[in-house]
Amino acid sequence: MELFDAIKGRRSIRRFKDSPVKDSDIRAIIDAARMAPSASNSQPWHFIVVKNKPIIEQMAEAVRKATDQLIGWSMDEKEKRKLEGYKKSYYTLFEKAPATIVVLTEPYISDPEIILREQGFALEDILLRRPLPGLQSVSAAIQNLLLAAHAHGYGTCWMTGPVIACHEIINILNILNIKPLWYPVALIPIGIPDESPDARPRKGIEEIMTIVE
């Protein structure tokens, strides 16, 4: 598949067929992910491919429990209803996919950030000067992963909502035996698409581009 066709044709897929994902395809997709650029070539990523259905179900139940806790804390009825909907669909849709890729990263602290901390800069000021280069790195790897999956005929969905379930007693970290200092930044369900969603609206190029000559 030609690169620009893959970029323009990729969609977020939320319904999948029961067909399995081939291990050889998973390896090729992860191989594309690891080719992404990263801060100081740190390559701060690891990918856990979960095919075990009982484990996926445990992860989904942990997400539901964490979302229930959020609902209990919320004082806004509209927000509670929205979270109830997320719990039933958006946050747990990975449960219906034949496989889920859990994307991990580890803390990345650059020398400039260390100096800024030593000088007593507040976190928000540090973020303005060093806007999360580690997270930008793993995000580039995720985009490679999504495009490679699409080129192989699979659908994916970049999900950050389920990461809420990483700090409870029963959580994704201990379900998958993830060791410190690694932590999840996204879950990517993957499988043969069982839907063909239309492209979502995009801002025009004139709205998002400025040329300084």
Short mmCIF file of C-alpha atoms in Angstrom, two decimals:
data_model
loop_
_atom_site.label_atom_id
_atom_site.label_comp_id
_atom_site.label_asym_id
_atom_site.label_seq_id
_atom_site.Cartn_x
_atom_site.Cartn_y
_atom_site.Cartn_z
CA MET A 1 0.00 0.00 0.00
CA GLU A 2 1.36 3.42 -0.97
CA LEU A 3 2.17 5.64 2.01
CA PHE A 4 -0.25 8.47 1.30
CA ASP A 5 -3.03 5.97 0.59
CA ALA A 6 -2.39 4.42 4.01
CA ILE A 7 -2.44 7.81 5.72
CA LYS A 8 -5.66 8.91 4.04
CA GLY A 9 -7.38 5.53 4.24
CA ARG A 10 -6.71 4.63 7.87
CA ARG A 11 -9.74 4.77 10.17
CA SER A 12 -10.35 4.18 13.88
CA ILE A 13 -12.05 0.77 13.96
CA ARG A 14 -14.27 -0.22 16.88
CA ARG A 15 -15.86 -3.42 15.56
CA PHE A 16 -13.82 -6.46 14.57
CA LYS A 17 -14.36 -9.86 13.01
CA ASP A 18 -13.46 -13.01 14.95
CA SER A 19 -10.58 -13.80 12.59
CA PRO A 20 -7.23 -14.11 14.40
CA VAL A 21 -4.31 -11.77 13.84
CA LYS A 22 -1.33 -13.63 12.38
CA ASP A 23 1.83 -13.61 14.50
CA SER A 24 3.90 -12.85 11.40
CA ASP A 25 1.76 -9.77 10.74
CA ILE A 26 2.09 -8.64 14.37
CA ARG A 27 5.87 -8.90 14.11
CA ALA A 28 5.89 -6.86 10.90
CA ILE A 29 3.63 -4.21 12.46
CA ILE A 30 5.76 -3.91 15.62
CA ASP A 31 8.86 -3.82 13.42
CA ALA A 32 7.41 -0.74 11.70
CA ALA A 33 6.62 0.82 15.09
CA ARG A 34 10.19 0.46 16.30
CA MET A 35 11.47 2.40 13.28
CA ALA A 36 9.93 5.62 14.63
CA PRO A 37 12.21 8.50 15.64
CA SER A 38 12.76 9.04 19.35
CA ALA A 39 14.42 11.56 21.64
CA SER A 40 18.18 10.86 21.68
CA ASN A 41 17.34 7.50 20.05
CA SER A 42 16.13 6.39 23.48
CA GLN A 43 13.43 4.15 21.93
CA PRO A 44 11.32 4.37 25.13
CA TRP A 45 8.71 1.78 24.14
CA HIS A 46 7.64 -1.80 24.67
CA PHE A 47 4.65 -3.60 23.17
CA ILE A 48 2.67 -6.33 24.93
CA VAL A 49 0.47 -8.25 22.50
CA VAL A 50 -2.43 -9.78 24.42
CA LYS A 51 -4.39 -12.55 22.70
CA ASN A 52 -5.50 -14.41 25.83
CA LYS A 53 -9.24 -13.76 26.13
CA PRO A 54 -9.52 -14.24 29.93
CA ILE A 55 -6.70 -11.73 30.43
CA ILE A 56 -8.35 -9.25 28.06
CA GLU A 57 -11.59 -9.68 30.02
CA GLN A 58 -9.73 -9.00 33.30
CA MET A 59 -8.30 -5.82 31.79
CA ALA A 60 -11.75 -4.69 30.66
CA GLU A 61 -13.22 -5.37 34.11
CA ALA A 62 -10.42 -3.32 35.69
CA VAL A 63 -11.32 -0.44 33.32
CA ARG A 64 -15.00 -0.71 34.30
CA LYS A 65 -14.16 -0.60 38.01
CA ALA A 66 -11.86 2.40 37.56
CA THR A 67 -14.55 4.20 35.56
CA ASP A 68 -17.12 3.42 38.27
CA GLN A 69 -14.82 5.12 40.74
CA LEU A 70 -14.68 8.22 38.52
CA ILE A 71 -18.47 8.20 38.26
CA GLY A 72 -18.72 8.07 42.04
CA TRP A 73 -16.41 11.05 42.39
CA SER A 74 -18.17 13.17 39.79
CA MET A 75 -20.65 15.82 40.98
CA ASP A 76 -22.04 16.44 37.48
CA GLU A 77 -24.95 14.25 36.34
CA LYS A 78 -24.23 14.89 32.64
CA GLU A 79 -20.63 13.86 33.13
CA LYS A 80 -21.73 10.72 34.98
CA ARG A 81 -23.95 9.69 32.07
CA LYS A 82 -21.11 10.30 29.63
CA LEU A 83 -18.77 8.12 31.69
CA GLU A 84 -21.38 5.38 31.88
CA GLY A 85 -21.46 5.37 28.09
CA TYR A 86 -17.67 5.30 27.89
CA LYS A 87 -17.58 2.36 30.31
CA LYS A 88 -19.93 0.32 28.14
CA SER A 89 -18.32 1.10 24.79
CA TYR A 90 -15.38 3.41 24.17
CA TYR A 91 -13.22 2.48 27.17
CA THR A 92 -13.79 -1.28 26.84
CA LEU A 93 -14.22 -1.91 23.12
CA PHE A 94 -10.83 -3.66 23.07
CA GLU A 95 -12.59 -6.57 24.80
CA LYS A 96 -14.20 -7.52 21.46
CA ALA A 97 -10.98 -7.51 19.40
CA PRO A 98 -9.01 -10.71 18.71
CA ALA A 99 -5.87 -9.04 20.10
CA THR A 100 -4.90 -5.91 21.99
CA ILE A 101 -1.49 -4.27 21.93
CA VAL A 102 -0.61 -2.56 25.20
CA VAL A 103 1.93 0.18 24.48
CA LEU A 104 4.35 0.90 27.32
CA THR A 105 6.87 3.64 27.85
CA GLU A 106 9.38 4.48 30.55
CA PRO A 107 10.32 7.87 31.99
CA TYR A 108 12.54 9.97 29.76
CA ILE A 109 14.32 12.87 31.42
CA SER A 110 16.68 14.95 29.30
CA ASP A 111 19.70 16.89 30.56
CA PRO A 112 17.96 20.26 29.99
CA GLU A 113 15.02 19.09 32.09
CA ILE A 114 17.36 18.06 34.92
CA ILE A 115 18.96 21.52 34.83
CA LEU A 116 15.55 23.23 34.86
CA ARG A 117 14.48 21.13 37.85
CA GLU A 118 17.68 22.00 39.70
CA GLN A 119 16.97 25.67 39.03
CA GLY A 120 13.57 25.32 40.67
CA PHE A 121 11.39 25.78 37.59
CA ALA A 122 7.74 24.82 38.08
CA LEU A 123 6.45 21.78 36.20
CA GLU A 124 4.32 23.86 33.83
CA ASP A 125 7.35 26.00 32.93
CA ILE A 126 9.46 22.90 32.30
CA LEU A 127 6.74 21.47 30.03
CA LEU A 128 6.78 24.67 27.96
CA ARG A 129 10.52 24.28 27.43
CA ARG A 130 10.61 20.47 27.18
CA PRO A 131 7.16 19.34 25.91
CA LEU A 132 7.26 15.64 26.84
CA PRO A 133 9.86 14.35 24.36
CA GLY A 134 9.48 10.80 25.68
CA LEU A 135 5.74 10.78 25.11
CA GLN A 136 6.22 12.34 21.67
CA SER A 137 8.62 9.48 20.87
CA VAL A 138 6.24 6.67 21.78
CA SER A 139 3.41 8.52 20.00
CA ALA A 140 5.45 8.42 16.78
CA ALA A 141 5.84 4.66 17.25
CA ILE A 142 2.09 4.27 17.74
CA GLN A 143 1.36 6.16 14.51
CA ASN A 144 3.76 3.87 12.64
CA LEU A 145 1.96 0.90 14.19
CA LEU A 146 -1.49 2.12 13.11
CA LEU A 147 -0.39 2.75 9.52
CA ALA A 148 1.43 -0.59 9.27
CA ALA A 149 -1.62 -2.41 10.62
CA HIS A 150 -3.83 -0.69 8.04
CA ALA A 151 -1.39 -1.61 5.25
CA HIS A 152 -1.67 -5.27 6.36
CA GLY A 153 -5.47 -5.15 6.19
CA TYR A 154 -6.16 -4.74 9.92
CA GLY A 155 -8.16 -2.16 11.80
CA THR A 156 -7.01 -0.47 14.98
CA CYS A 157 -8.10 2.17 17.47
CA TRP A 158 -5.71 4.35 19.46
CA MET A 159 -7.19 4.21 22.98
CA THR A 160 -6.00 6.18 26.00
CA GLY A 161 -9.20 5.87 28.07
CA PRO A 162 -8.39 2.37 29.42
CA VAL A 163 -5.13 3.66 30.92
CA ILE A 164 -7.27 4.98 33.77
CA ALA A 165 -7.20 1.40 35.09
CA CYS A 166 -3.50 1.40 35.98
CA HIS A 167 -3.65 2.57 39.59
CA GLU A 168 -6.32 0.46 41.30
CA ILE A 169 -5.81 -2.69 43.41
CA ILE A 170 -6.65 -4.83 40.39
CA ASN A 171 -5.14 -3.02 37.44
CA ILE A 172 -3.57 -3.47 34.05
CA LEU A 173 -0.06 -3.24 35.52
CA ASN A 174 -0.42 -6.26 37.77
CA ILE A 175 -2.66 -8.21 35.39
CA LEU A 176 0.16 -8.08 32.82
CA ASN A 177 2.98 -8.17 35.38
CA ILE A 178 4.43 -4.89 34.14
CA LYS A 179 7.57 -4.00 36.04
CA PRO A 180 8.58 -0.49 37.17
CA LEU A 181 9.35 1.96 35.71
CA TRP A 182 7.34 0.97 32.64
CA TYR A 183 3.74 2.13 32.36
CA PRO A 184 0.99 1.98 29.68
CA VAL A 185 0.20 5.00 27.53
CA ALA A 186 -2.29 3.38 25.13
CA LEU A 187 -4.18 0.22 24.26
CA ILE A 188 -4.52 -0.66 20.58
CA PRO A 189 -7.17 -3.27 19.72
CA ILE A 190 -6.36 -4.90 16.39
CA GLY A 191 -8.25 -7.20 14.05
CA ILE A 192 -9.99 -7.52 10.71
CA PRO A 193 -12.45 -4.59 10.50
CA ASP A 194 -16.15 -5.36 10.75
CA GLU A 195 -17.13 -1.84 9.76
CA SER A 196 -16.18 0.79 7.17
CA PRO A 197 -16.56 4.19 8.84
CA ASP A 198 -16.45 7.34 6.77
CA ALA A 199 -13.57 9.75 7.19
CA ARG A 200 -14.07 12.24 10.00
CA PRO A 201 -14.04 15.96 9.12
CA ARG A 202 -10.63 17.59 9.01
CA LYS A 203 -9.69 21.24 9.23
CA GLY A 204 -8.60 22.80 5.96
CA ILE A 205 -4.89 23.24 5.27
CA GLU A 206 -5.36 27.02 5.35
CA GLU A 207 -6.57 26.78 8.96
CA ILE A 208 -3.61 24.84 10.27
CA MET A 209 -0.63 26.05 8.27
CA THR A 210 1.33 29.28 8.47
CA ILE A 211 4.28 29.99 6.20
CA VAL A 212 6.87 32.48 7.41
CA GLU A 213 9.13 33.76 4.63
#
